[in-house]
Tab-separated table of C-alpha atoms in Angstrom:
chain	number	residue	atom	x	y	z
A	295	UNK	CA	151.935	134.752	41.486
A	296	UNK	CA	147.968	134.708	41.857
A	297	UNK	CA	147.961	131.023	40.567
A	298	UNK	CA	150.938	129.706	43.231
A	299	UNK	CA	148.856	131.534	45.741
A	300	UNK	CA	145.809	129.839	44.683
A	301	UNK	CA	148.146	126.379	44.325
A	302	UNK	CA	148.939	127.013	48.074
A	303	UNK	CA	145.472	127.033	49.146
A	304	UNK	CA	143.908	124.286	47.430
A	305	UNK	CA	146.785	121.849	48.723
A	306	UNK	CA	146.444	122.716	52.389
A	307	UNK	CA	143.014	121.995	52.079
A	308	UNK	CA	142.790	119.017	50.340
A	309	UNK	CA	145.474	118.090	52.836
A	310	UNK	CA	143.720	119.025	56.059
A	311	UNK	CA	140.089	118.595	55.560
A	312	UNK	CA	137.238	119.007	58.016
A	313	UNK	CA	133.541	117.643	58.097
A	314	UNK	CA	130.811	120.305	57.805
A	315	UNK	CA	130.130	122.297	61.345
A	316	UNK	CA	133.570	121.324	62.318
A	317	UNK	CA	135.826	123.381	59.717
A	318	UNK	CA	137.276	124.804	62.348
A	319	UNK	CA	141.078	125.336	61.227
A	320	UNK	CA	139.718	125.670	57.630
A	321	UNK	CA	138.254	128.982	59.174
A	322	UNK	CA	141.018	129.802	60.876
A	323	UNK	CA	143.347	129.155	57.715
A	324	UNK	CA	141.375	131.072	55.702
A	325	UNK	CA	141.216	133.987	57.659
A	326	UNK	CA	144.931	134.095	58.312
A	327	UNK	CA	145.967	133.679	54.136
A	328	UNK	CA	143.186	136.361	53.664
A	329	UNK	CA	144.580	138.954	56.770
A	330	UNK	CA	148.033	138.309	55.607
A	331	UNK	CA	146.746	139.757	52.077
A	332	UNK	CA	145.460	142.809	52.973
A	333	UNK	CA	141.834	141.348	53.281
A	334	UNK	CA	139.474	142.357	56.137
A	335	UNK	CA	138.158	138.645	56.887
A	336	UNK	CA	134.718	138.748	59.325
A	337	UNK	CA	134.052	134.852	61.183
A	338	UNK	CA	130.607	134.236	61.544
A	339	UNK	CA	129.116	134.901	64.934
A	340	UNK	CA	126.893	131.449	65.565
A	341	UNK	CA	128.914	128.905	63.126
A	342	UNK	CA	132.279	127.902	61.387
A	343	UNK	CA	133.110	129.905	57.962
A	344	UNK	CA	133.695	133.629	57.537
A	345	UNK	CA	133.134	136.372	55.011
A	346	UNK	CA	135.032	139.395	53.448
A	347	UNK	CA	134.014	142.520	52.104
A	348	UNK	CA	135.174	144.519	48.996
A	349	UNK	CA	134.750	147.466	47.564
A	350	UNK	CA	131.512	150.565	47.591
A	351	UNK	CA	128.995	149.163	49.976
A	352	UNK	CA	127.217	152.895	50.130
A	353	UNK	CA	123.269	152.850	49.844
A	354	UNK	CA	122.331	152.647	45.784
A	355	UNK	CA	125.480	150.573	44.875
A	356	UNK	CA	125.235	147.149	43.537
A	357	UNK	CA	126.740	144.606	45.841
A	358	UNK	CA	127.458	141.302	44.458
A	359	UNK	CA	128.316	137.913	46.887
A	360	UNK	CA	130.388	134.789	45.754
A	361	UNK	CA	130.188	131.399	47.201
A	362	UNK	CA	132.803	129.179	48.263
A	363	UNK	CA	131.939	125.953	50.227
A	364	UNK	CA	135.076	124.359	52.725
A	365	UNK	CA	133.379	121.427	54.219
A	366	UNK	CA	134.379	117.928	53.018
A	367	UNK	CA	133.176	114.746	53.031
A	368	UNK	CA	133.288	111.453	55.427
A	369	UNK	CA	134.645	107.684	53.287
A	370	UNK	CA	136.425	105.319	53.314
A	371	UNK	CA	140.118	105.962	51.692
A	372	UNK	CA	142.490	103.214	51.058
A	373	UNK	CA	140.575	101.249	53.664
A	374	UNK	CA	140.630	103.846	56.529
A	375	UNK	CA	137.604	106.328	57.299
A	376	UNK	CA	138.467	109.477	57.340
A	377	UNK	CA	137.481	113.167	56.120
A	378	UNK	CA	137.992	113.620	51.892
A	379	UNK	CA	137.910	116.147	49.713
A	380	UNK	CA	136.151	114.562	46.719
A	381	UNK	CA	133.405	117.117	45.923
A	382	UNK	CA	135.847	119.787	45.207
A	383	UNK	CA	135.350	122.757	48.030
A	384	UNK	CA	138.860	122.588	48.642
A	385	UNK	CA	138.832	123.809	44.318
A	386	UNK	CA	135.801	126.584	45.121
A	387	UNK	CA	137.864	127.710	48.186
A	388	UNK	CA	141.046	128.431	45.858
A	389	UNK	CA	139.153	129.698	43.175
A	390	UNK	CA	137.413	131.944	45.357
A	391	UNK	CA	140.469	133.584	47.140
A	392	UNK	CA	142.218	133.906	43.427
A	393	UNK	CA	139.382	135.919	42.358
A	394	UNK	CA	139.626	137.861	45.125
A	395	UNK	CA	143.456	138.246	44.352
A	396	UNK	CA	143.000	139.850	41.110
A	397	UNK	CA	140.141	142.238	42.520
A	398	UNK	CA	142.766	143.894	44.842
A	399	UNK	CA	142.711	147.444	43.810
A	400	UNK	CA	140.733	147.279	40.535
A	401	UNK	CA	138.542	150.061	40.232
A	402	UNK	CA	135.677	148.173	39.736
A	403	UNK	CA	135.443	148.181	43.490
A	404	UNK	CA	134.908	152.007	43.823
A	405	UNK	CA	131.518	151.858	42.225
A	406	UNK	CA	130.214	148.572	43.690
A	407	UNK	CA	130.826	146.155	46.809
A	408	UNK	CA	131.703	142.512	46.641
A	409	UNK	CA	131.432	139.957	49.643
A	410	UNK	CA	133.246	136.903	49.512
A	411	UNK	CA	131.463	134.196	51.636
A	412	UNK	CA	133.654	130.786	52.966
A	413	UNK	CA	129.856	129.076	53.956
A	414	UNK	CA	130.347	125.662	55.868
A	415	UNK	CA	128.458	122.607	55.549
A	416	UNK	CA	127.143	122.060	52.331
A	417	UNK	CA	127.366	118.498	52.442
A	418	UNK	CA	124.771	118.242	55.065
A	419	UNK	CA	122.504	120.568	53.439
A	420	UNK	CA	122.528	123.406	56.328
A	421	UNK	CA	125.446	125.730	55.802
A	422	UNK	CA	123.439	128.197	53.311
A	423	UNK	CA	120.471	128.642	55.475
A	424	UNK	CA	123.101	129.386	58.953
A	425	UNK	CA	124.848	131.507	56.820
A	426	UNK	CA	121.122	133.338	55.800
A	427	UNK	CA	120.584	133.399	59.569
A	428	UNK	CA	124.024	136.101	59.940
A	429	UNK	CA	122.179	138.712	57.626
A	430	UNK	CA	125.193	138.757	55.420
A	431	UNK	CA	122.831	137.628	52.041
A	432	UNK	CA	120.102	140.515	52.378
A	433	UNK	CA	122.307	143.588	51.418
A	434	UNK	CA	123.159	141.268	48.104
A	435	UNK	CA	121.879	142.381	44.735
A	436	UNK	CA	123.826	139.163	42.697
A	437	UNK	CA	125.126	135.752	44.140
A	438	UNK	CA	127.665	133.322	42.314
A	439	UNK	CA	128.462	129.899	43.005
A	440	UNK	CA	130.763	127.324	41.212
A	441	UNK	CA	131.630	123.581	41.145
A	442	UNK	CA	133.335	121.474	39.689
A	443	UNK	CA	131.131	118.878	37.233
A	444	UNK	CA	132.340	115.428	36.372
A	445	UNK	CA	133.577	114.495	32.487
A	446	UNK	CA	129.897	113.304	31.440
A	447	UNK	CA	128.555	116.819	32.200
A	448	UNK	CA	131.011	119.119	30.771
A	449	UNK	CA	134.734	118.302	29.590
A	450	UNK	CA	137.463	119.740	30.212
A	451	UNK	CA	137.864	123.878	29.037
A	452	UNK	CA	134.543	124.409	28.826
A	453	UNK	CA	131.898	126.190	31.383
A	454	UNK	CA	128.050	126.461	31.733
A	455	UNK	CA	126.399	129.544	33.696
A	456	UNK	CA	124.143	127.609	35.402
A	457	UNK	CA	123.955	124.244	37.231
A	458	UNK	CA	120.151	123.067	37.510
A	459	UNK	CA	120.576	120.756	40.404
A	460	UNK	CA	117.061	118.977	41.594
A	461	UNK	CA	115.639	118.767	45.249
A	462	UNK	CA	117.130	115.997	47.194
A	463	UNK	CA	115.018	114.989	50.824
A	464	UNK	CA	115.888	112.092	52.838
A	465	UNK	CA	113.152	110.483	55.221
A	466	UNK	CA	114.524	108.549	58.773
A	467	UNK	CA	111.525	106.670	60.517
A	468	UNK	CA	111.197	104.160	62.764
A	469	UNK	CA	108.195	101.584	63.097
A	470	UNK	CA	107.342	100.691	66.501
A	471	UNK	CA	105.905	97.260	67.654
A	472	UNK	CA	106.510	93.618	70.241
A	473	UNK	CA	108.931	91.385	68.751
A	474	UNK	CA	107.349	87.945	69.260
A	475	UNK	CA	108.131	84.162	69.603
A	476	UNK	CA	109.035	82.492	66.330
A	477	UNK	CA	106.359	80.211	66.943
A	478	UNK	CA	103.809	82.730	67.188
A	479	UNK	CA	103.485	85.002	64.285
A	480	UNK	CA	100.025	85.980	65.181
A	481	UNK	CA	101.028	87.445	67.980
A	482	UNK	CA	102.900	90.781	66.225
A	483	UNK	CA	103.009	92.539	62.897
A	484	UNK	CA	107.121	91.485	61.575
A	485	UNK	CA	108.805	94.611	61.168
A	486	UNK	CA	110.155	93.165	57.702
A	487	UNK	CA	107.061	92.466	56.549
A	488	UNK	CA	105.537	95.732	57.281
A	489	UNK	CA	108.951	97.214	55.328
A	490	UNK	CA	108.780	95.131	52.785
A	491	UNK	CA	104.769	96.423	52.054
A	492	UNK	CA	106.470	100.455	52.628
A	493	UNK	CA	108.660	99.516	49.568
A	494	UNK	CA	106.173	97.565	47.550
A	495	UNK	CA	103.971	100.754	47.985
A	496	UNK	CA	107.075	103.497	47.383
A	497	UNK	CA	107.582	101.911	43.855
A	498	UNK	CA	103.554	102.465	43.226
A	499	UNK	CA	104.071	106.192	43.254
A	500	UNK	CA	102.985	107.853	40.109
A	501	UNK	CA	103.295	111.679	39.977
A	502	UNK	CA	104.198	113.965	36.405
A	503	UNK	CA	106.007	111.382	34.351
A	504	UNK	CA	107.626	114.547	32.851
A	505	UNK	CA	109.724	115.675	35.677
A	506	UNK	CA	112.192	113.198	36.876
A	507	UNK	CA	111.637	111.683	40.090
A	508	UNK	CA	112.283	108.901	42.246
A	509	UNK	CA	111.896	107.582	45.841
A	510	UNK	CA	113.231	104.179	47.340
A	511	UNK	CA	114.274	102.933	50.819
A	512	UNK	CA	117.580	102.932	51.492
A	513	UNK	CA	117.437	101.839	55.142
A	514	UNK	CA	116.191	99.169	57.207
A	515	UNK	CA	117.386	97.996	59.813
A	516	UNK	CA	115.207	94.940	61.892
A	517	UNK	CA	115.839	91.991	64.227
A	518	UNK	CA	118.822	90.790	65.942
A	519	UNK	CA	121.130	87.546	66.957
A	520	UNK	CA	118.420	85.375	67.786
A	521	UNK	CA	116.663	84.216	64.609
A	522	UNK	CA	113.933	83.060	66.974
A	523	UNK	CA	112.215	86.287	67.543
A	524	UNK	CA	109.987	87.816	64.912
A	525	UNK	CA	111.340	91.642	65.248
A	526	UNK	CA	108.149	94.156	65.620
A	527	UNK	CA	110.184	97.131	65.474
A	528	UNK	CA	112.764	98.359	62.083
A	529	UNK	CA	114.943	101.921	61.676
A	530	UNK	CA	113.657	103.137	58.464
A	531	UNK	CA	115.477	105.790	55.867
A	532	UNK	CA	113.982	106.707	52.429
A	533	UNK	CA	115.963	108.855	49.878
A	534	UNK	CA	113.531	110.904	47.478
A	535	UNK	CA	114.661	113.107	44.400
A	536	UNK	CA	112.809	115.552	42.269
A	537	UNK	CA	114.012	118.059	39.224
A	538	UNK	CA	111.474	120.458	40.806
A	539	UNK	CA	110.317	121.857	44.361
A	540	UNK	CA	106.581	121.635	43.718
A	541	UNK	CA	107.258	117.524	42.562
A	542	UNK	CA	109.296	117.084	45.524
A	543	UNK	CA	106.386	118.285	47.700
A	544	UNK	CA	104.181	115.930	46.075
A	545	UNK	CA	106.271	113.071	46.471
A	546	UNK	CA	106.487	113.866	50.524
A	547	UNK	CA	103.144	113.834	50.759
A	548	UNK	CA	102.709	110.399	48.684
A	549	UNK	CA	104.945	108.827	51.156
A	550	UNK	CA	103.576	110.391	54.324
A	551	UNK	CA	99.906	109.546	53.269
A	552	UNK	CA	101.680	105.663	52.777
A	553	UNK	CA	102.888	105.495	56.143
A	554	UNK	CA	99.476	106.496	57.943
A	555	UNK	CA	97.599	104.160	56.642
A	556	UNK	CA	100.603	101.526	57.323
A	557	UNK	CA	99.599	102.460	60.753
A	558	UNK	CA	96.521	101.738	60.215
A	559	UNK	CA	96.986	98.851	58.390
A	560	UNK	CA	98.937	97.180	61.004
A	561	UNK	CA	98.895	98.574	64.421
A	562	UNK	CA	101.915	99.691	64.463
A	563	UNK	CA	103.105	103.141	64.989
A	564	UNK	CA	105.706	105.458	63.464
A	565	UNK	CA	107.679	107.152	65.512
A	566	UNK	CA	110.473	109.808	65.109
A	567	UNK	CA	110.018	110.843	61.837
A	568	UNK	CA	112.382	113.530	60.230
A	569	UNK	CA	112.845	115.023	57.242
A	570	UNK	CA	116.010	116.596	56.144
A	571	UNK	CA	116.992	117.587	52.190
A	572	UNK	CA	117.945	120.505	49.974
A	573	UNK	CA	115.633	122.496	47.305
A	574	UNK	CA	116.082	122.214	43.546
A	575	UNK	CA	117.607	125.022	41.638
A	576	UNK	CA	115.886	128.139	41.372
A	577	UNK	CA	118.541	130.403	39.217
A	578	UNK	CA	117.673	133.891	37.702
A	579	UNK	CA	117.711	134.832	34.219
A	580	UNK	CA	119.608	137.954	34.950
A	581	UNK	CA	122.719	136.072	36.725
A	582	UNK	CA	122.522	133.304	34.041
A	583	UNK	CA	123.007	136.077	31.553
A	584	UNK	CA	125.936	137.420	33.365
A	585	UNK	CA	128.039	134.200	33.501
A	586	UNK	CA	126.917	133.061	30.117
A	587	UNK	CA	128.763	136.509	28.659
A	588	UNK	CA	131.746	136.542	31.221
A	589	UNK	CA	132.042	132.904	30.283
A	590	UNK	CA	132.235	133.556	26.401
A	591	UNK	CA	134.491	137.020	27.156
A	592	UNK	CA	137.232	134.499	28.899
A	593	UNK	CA	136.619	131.328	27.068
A	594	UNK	CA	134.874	131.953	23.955
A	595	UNK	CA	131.675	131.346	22.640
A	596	UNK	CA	132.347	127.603	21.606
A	597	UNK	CA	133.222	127.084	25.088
A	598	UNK	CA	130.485	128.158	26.812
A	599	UNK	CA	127.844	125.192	26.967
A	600	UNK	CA	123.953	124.715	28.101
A	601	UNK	CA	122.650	125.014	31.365
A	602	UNK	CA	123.456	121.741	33.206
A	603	UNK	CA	120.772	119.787	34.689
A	604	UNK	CA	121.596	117.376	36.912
A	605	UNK	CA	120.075	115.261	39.450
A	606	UNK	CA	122.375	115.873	42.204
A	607	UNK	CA	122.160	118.825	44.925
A	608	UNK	CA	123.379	121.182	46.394
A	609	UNK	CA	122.577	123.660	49.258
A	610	UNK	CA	123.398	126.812	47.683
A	611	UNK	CA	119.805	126.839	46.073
A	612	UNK	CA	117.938	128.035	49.766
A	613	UNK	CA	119.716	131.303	49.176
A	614	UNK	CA	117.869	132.123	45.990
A	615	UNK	CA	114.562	130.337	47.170
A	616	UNK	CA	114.947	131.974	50.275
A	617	UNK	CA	115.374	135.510	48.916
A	618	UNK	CA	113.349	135.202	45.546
A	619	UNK	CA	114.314	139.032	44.363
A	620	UNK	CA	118.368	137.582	44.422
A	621	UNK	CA	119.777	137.411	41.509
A	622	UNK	CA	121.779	133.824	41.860
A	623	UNK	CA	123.386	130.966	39.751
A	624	UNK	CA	126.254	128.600	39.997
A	625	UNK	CA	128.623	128.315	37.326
A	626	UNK	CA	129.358	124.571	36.455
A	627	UNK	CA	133.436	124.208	35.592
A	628	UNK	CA	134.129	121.616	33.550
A	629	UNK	CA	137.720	120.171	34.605
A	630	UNK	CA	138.095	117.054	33.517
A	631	UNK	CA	136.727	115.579	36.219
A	632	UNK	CA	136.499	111.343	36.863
A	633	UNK	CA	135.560	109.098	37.884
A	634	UNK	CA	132.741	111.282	39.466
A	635	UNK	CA	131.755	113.928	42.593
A	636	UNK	CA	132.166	111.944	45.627
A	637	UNK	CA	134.454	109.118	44.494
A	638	UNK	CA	136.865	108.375	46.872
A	639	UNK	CA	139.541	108.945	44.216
A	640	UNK	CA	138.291	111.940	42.166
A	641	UNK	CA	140.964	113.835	40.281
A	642	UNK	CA	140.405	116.701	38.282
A	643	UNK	CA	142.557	119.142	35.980
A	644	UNK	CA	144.111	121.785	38.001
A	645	UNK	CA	144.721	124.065	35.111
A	646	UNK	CA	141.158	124.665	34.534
A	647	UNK	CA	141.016	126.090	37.753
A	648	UNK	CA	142.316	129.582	36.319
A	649	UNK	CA	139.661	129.255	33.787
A	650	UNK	CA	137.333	129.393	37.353
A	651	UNK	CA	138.529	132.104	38.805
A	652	UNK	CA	138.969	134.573	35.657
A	653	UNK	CA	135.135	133.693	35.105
A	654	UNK	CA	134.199	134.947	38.507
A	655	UNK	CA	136.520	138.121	37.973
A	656	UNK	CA	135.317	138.439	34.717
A	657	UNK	CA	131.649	138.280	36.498
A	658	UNK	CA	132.141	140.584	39.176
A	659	UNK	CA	133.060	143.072	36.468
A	660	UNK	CA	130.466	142.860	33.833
A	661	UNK	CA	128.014	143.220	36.698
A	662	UNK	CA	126.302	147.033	35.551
């Protein structure tokens, strides 16, 4: 029954999904399935997504949160652009409620609370800190999260209690100068030439060898019809990626030390610069060790794998960095998944999505 139920979810989202900040029947659906279950669903107050309690939330109990992401993503499918579920949220979402299903009634909950957060937009790395600005994470002692990981990370049957996902920052920029006659390239600084030294210098960084790391450009955008005019100005987008926080930092200020003396170097300005990204992984022993031994009570100790590092990201990591004393990991699913996370056509094993959700039951209750 728990498993059609959970069936019933995941295809009416993968059916009718939403980009992040704009899940707007997602919420809606959500909170109707849960209400119609017996479940006391609470929206948010500023954003999309909701939350819902269970169990002893007296002073002195232990109160323990799992994370379910509903955003999806924006590609191109069979030639037409359009909203996709290919990261899996519409799997967390099901696996999520299905957990919840078997809690009903269990008297696990008399002795300790559990709050079920639906957070939005993940994708654009700014649903977990709206959902930190609710004040629905400090009353937490434990928080859970779960994807799904592709074949070449863990096959099918198998789980890991952590996912060690790296920091992920993206740089937009513009550089700001005259265009000028073809015929009179001492008159500006080209716009592609200036981009073309940014990139020359972005491959130059050196920082800990030991910690993987990279930065590139990965826009640049410069001139126009007329092939005529030297362009002086370019729209500017660098992707950087660190296994650590403290690396990441370093690289940011590598590439913002570059672009001052580009200014210098050429007389042109930079204008409109903004950062955006996600923090690497910052799990707790303590919920490691809880979804390693739920993992090997439901699947067995051969089943349960290493911690998964992975260069990828994923916003759930600003809860734990935000609150340092939370005890938080995700636990990394392995499903069969292919060709990849984000693929336009990713399919996965649905069966292993009981294997999911009896983890996070099985974690709820071996939380002392």
């Amino acid at each position: 029954m728990i498993e059609e139920k959970m069936k019933q979810v995941f295809e009416h989202m993968h059916a009718n999904p939403e980009l992040s900040n704009e899940e707007y029947r997602t919420t809606d659906y959500i909170y109707d399935f849960l209400e119609s279950e017996g479940f006391k669903p609470v929206r948010f107050k500023n954003i999309t997504g909701l939350y819902c309690d269970m169990g002893n939330f007296d002073p002195g109990t232990t109160v323990i949160g799992v994370r379910a992401d509903i955003d999806a993503l924006w590609q191109e499918v069979d030639g037409v652009q359009q909203a996709n579920h290919s990261c899996g949220h519409d799997a967390h979402t099901s696996m999520v409620i299905g957990t919840m299903l078997k809690l009903k009634g269990h008297e696990k909950l008399e002795s300790a609370g559990v709050r079920f957060i639906f957070q939005p937009a993940e994708e654009v790395g700014t649903g977990a800190l709206s959902v930190a600005d609710e004040g629905v994470i400090e009353r937490m002692d434990y928080f859970i999260g779960v994807h799904l990981r592709p074949e070449e990370e863990a096959l099918s049957g198998v789980a890991s209690p952590s996912i060690e996902h790296g920091a992920a920052s993206s740089l937009e920029f513009r550089i700001v100068g005259d265009d000028a006659h073809g015929a009179r390239p001492h008159l500006n600084h080209n716009a592609i030439e200036v981009g073309t030294d940014i990139v020359g210098m972005l491959s130059k960084i050196h920082i800990n060898p030991t910690v993987p790391s990279s930065v590139k450009m990965t826009r640049f955008l410069s001139g126009g019809k007329s092939l005529n005019i030297i362009p002086g100005s370019a729209e500017c987008g660098i992707d950087m990626r660190s296994q650590t926080n403290e690396q990441m930092e370093k690289l940011k200020d590598r590439v913002s030390d570059i672009l001052e003396n580009i200014e210098k170097l050429y007389d042109v300005s930079i204008e409109d610069v903004n950062y955006s990204g996600i923090v690497a992984s910052e799990s707790h022993q303590d919920a490691i060790g809880l979804l390693r031994k739920s993992i090997v009570d439901v699947l067995g100790e051969e089943r349960c794998i290493d911690p998964i590092i992975t260069s990828g990201g994923d916003d759930f990591h600003f809860y734990t960095v935000k609150y340092p004393e939370l005890k938080g990991a995700m636990l990394g699913l392995g499903c069969g998944l292919k060709p990849g996370l984000h693929h336009p056509y990713m399919t996965f094993d649905h069966d292993a999505l009981k294997n999911g959700t009896d983890i996070l039951y099985q974690a709820v209750l071996n939380v002392e």
